[in-house]
Coordinates of C-alpha atoms in Angstrom, one line a residue:
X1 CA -49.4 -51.1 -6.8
X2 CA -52.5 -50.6 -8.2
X3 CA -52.7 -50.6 -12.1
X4 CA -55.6 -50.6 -14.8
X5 CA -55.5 -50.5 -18.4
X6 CA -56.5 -47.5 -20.3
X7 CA -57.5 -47.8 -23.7
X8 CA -56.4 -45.4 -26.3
X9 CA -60.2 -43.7 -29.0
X10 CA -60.3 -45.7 -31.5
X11 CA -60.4 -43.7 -35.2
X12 CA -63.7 -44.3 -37.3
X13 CA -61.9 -47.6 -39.4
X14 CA -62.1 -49.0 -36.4
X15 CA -58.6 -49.0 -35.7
X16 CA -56.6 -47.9 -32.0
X17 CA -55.3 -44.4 -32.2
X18 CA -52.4 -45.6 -30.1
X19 CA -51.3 -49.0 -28.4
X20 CA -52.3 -50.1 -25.2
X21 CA -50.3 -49.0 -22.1
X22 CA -50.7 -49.6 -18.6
X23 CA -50.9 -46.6 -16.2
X24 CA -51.4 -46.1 -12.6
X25 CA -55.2 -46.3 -11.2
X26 CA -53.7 -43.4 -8.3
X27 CA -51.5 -40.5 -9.4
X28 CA -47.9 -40.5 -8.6
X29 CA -48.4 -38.3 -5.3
X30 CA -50.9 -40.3 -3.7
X31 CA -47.9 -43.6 -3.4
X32 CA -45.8 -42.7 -0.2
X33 CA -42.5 -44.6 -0.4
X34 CA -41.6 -43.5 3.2
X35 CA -40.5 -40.9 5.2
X36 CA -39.7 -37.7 3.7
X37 CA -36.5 -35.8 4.4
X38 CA -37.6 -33.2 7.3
X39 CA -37.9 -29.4 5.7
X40 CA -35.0 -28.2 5.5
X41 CA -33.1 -31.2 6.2
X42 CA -30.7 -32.6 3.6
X43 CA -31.7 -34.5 0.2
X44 CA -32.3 -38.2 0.5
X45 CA -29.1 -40.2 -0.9
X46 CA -26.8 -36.6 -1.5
X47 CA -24.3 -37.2 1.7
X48 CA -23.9 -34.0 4.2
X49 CA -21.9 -31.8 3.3
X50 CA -18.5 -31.7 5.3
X51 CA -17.7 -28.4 7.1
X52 CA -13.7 -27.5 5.6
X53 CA -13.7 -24.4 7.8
X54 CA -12.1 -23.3 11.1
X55 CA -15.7 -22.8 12.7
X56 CA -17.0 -20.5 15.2
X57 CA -14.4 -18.2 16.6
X58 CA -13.5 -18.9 20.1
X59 CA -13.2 -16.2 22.5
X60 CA -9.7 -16.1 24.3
X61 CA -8.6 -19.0 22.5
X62 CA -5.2 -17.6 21.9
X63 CA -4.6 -17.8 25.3
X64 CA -4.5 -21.7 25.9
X65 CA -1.2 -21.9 24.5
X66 CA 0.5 -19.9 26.9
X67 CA -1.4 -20.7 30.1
X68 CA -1.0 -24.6 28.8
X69 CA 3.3 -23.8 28.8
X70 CA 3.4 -22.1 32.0
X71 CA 1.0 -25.0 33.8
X72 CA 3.5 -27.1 32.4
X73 CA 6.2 -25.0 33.9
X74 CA 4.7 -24.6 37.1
X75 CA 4.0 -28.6 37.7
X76 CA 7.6 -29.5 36.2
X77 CA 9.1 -26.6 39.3
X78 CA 6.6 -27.8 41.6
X79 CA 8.2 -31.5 41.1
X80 CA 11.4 -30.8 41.0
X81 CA 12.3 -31.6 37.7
X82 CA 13.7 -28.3 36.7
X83 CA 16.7 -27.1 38.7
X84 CA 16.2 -23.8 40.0
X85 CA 19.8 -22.4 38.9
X86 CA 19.0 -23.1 35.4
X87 CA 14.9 -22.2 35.2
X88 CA 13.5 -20.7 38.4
X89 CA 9.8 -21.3 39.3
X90 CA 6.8 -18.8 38.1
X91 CA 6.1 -18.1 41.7
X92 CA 10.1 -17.2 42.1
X93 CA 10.0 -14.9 39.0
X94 CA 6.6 -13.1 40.2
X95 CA 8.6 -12.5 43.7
X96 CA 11.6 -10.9 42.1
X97 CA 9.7 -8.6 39.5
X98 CA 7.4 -7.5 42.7
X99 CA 10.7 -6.6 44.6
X100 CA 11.8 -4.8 41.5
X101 CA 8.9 -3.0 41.0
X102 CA 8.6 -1.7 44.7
X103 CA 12.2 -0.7 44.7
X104 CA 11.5 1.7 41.5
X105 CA 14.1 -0.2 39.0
X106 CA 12.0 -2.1 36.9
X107 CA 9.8 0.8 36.3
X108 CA 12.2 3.3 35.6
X109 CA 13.9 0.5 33.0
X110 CA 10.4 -0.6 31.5
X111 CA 9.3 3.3 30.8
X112 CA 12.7 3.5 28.8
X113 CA 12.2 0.5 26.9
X114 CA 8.5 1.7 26.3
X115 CA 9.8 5.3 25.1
X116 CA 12.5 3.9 23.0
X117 CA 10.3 1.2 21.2
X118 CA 7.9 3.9 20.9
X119 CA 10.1 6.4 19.0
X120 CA 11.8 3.9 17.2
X121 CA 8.2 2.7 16.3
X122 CA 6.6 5.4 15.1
X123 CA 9.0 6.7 12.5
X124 CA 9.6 3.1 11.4
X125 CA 5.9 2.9 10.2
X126 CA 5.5 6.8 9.0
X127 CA 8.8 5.6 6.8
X128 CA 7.7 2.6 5.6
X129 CA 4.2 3.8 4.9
X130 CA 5.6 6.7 3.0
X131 CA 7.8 4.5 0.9
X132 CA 5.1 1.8 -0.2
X133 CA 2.5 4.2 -1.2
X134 CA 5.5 6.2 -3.1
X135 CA 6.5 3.0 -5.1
X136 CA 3.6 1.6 -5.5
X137 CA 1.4 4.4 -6.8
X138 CA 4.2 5.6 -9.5
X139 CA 6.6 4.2 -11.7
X140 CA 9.4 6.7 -10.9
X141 CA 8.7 6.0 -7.0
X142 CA 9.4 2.7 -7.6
X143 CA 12.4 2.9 -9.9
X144 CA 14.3 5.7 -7.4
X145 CA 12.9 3.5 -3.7
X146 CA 12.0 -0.3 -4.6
X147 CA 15.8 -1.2 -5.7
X148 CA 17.5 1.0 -2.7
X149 CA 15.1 -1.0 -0.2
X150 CA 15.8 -4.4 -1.4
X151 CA 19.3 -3.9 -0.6
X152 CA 18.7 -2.5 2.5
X153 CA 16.6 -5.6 3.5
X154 CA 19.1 -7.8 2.6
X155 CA 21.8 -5.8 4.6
X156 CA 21.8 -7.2 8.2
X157 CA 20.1 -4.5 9.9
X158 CA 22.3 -5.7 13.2
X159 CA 25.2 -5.9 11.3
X160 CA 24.8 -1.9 10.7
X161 CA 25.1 -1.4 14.6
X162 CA 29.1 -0.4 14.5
X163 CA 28.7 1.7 11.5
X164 CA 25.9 3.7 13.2
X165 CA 27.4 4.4 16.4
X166 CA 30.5 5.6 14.2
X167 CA 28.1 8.0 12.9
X168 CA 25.7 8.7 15.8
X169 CA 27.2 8.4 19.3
X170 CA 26.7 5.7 21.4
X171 CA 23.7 7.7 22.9
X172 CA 19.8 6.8 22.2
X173 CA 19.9 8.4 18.6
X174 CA 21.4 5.4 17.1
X175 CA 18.8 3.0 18.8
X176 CA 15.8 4.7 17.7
X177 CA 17.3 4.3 14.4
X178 CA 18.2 1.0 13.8
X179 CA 14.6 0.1 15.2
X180 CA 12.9 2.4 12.6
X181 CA 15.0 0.9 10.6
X182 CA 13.7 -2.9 11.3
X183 CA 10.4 -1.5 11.7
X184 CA 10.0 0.1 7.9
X185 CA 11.3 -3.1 6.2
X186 CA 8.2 -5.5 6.8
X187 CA 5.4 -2.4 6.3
X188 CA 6.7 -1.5 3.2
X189 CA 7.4 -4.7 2.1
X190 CA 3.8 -6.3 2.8
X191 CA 1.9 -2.8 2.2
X192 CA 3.6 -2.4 -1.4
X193 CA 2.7 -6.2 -2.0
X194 CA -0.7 -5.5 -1.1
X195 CA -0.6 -2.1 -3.6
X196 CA 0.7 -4.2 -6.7
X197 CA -2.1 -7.0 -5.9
X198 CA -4.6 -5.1 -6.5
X199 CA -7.0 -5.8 -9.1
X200 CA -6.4 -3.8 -12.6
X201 CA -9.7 -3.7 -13.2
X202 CA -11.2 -1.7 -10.0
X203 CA -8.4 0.9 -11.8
X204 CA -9.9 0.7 -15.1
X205 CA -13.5 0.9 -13.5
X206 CA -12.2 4.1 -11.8
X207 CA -10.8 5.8 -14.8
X208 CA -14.9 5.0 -16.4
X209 CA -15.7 6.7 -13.7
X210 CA -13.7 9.3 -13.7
X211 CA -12.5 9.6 -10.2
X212 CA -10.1 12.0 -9.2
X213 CA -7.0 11.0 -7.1
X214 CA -7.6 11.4 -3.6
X215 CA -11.2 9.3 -4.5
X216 CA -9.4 6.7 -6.1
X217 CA -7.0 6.4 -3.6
X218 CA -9.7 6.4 -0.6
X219 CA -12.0 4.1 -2.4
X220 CA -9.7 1.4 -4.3
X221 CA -6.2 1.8 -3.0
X222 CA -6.5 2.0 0.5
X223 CA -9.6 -1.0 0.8
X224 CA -7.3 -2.9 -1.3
X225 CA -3.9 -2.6 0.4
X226 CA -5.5 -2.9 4.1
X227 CA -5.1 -6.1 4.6
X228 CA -1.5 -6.2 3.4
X229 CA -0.6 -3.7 5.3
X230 CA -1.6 -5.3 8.6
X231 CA 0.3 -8.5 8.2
X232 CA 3.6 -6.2 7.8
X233 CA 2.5 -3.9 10.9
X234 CA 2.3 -7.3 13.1
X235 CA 5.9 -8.1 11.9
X236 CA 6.8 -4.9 12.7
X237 CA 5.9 -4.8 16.4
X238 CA 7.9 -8.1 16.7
X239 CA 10.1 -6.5 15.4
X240 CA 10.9 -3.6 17.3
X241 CA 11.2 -5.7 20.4
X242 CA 13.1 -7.9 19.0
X243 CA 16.0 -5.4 18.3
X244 CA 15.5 -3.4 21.5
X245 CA 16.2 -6.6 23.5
X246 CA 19.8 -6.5 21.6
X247 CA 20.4 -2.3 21.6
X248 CA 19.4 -2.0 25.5
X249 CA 22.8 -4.2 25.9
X250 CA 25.5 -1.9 24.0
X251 CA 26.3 1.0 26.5
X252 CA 23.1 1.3 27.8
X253 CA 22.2 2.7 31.4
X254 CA 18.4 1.5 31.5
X255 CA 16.2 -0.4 30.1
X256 CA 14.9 -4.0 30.3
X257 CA 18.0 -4.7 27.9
X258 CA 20.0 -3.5 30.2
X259 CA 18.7 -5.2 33.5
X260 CA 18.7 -8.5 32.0
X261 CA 23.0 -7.8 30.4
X262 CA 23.9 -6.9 34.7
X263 CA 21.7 -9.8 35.8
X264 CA 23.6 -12.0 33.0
X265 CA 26.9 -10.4 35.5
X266 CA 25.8 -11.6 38.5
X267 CA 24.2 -14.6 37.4
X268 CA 21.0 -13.8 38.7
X269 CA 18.5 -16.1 36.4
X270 CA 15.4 -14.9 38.0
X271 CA 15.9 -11.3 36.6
X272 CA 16.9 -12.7 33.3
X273 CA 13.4 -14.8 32.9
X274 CA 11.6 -12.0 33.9
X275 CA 13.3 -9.8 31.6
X276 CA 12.0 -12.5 29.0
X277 CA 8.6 -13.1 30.1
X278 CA 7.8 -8.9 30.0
X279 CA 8.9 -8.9 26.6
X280 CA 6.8 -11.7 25.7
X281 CA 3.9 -10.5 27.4
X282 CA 4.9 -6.7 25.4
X283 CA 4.8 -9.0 22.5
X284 CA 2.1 -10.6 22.5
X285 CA -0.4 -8.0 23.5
X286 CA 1.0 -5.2 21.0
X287 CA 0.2 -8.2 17.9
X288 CA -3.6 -9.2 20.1
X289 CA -4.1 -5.2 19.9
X290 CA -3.0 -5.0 15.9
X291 CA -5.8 -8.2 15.7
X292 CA -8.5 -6.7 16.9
X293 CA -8.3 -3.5 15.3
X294 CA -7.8 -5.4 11.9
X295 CA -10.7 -7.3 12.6
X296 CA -12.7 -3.7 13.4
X297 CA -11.1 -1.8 9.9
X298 CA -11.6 -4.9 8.0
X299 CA -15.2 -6.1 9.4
X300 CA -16.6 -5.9 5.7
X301 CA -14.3 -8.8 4.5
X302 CA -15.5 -12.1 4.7
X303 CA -12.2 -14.6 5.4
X304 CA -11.8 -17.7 7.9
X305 CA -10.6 -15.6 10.6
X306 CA -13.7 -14.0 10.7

């Protein structure tokens, strides 16, 4: 590097001002060490940063887990691995629910099992939805309904099959039931979670601003508790097929339940898997349908699923 030496005034005794001090002949600027980061690039010596998230959602990602298990399945009925009495081939189940289907049983037993989750569905969430806001808006809701529901969730809700049909019948009443039943449990639960959680002080900013109930309900309570309350409506339509898979056995005429408990008679394993793989597929596309419209209602949120 270039250097000179600059020489501090000197006062009128005769005597420096300052000591001597060497500076650079060339400003600071004009000395080019190397290469510059590019613009926008990242510091020189500070190491990238290191992405933690989930990144970019894929679409139809969900799906490579079950096309991956029945590729599997396929190939292993396709070798002869798996005996045929114990798990028939895909293209053996496909056969049997297209003879099914043309012969009119398996549609007159899916429309039951559709109709009965659907009841049973329906007043399970009303319920439950009824119940959470109830105890979690007021003290006295939760004093008379939080206590009584916490028993009732830890009550088997199978277990209250005999004492139902006792008071019921054996007929469809009882069925509807004890699926509202395991339907109500997991809204209320999650959506009176979500209801406590919620931050005091968007309460406190609301009584400043003196909003009015239905206001405060639209604008704190029910943005707050959304999120909560879709986690328990997932669990909820697994678990109303869940329990209809058990109530279409007991004296049942119809229903997927039902086809599966005569084909469990006759030993016919092809009718059982397919009874299997419809509720699966039921399942699984009644939870991607609660997904997506989470992800519409709850666009504004910024989370790693989004």
């Amino acid at each position: 590097m270039v250097t000179g030496v600059v020489t501090a005034p000197r006062r009128p005794g005769g005597t420096a001002a300052g000591a001597t001090a060497e500076r650079p002949a060339v400003p600071p600027e004009a000395v080019v060490a190397g290469p510059g980061p590019a613009p926008g690039g990242p510091v020189a010596g500070r190491p990238r940063a290191r992405r933690l998230g989930p990144g970019p959602r894929r679409p139809y990602a969900r799906l490579v887990g079950p096309l991956l298990l029945l590729a599997v399945w396929a190939g292993a009925s396709a070798a002869g691995v798996l005996d045929p009495r114990v798990l028939p081939a895909p293209w053996s189940v496909v056969r049997t629910g297209a003879e099914l289907w043309s012969g009119g049983t398996l549609r007159t037993d899916l429309g039951t099992s559709l109709w009965r989750a659907a009841q049973g569905f329906a007043i399970g969430l009303t319920a439950g939805v009824v119940l959470a806001l109830a105890a979690g808006l007021s003290r006295v809701g939760e004093a008379l309904i939080d206590g009584t529901v916490q028993v009732n969730r830890a009550v088997p809700t199978l277990g209250l099959i005999p004492l139902f049909i006792l008071w019921l019948g054996i007929g469809e009443t009882f069925k509807v039931v004890i699926i509202a039943i395991v339907v109500y449990i997991p809204v209320y639960l999650n959506l009176h979670a979500a209801l406590a959680g919620i931050d005091a002080r968007y309460v406190e900013l609301a009584e400043v601003l003196r909003f009015g109930r239905w206001r405060f309900v639209r604008q704190v309570v029910v943005p707050g508790a959304l999120p909560g309350f879709f986690v328990g409506l997932r669990l909820a339509v697994t678990g109303s097929w869940l329990s209809l898979v058990v109530l279409e056995q007991i004296n049942a005429t119809n229903g997927l339940g039902y086809m599966m408990f005569q084909a469990q008679n006759y030993g016919q394993t092809q009718v059982i898997v397919l009874g299997l793989l419809i509720y699966g597929v039921f399942g699984f596309a009644s939870d991607t349908a609660v997904r997506l419209l989470e992800r519409r209602v709850l666009s504004w949120r910024r989370s790693l699923s989004s």
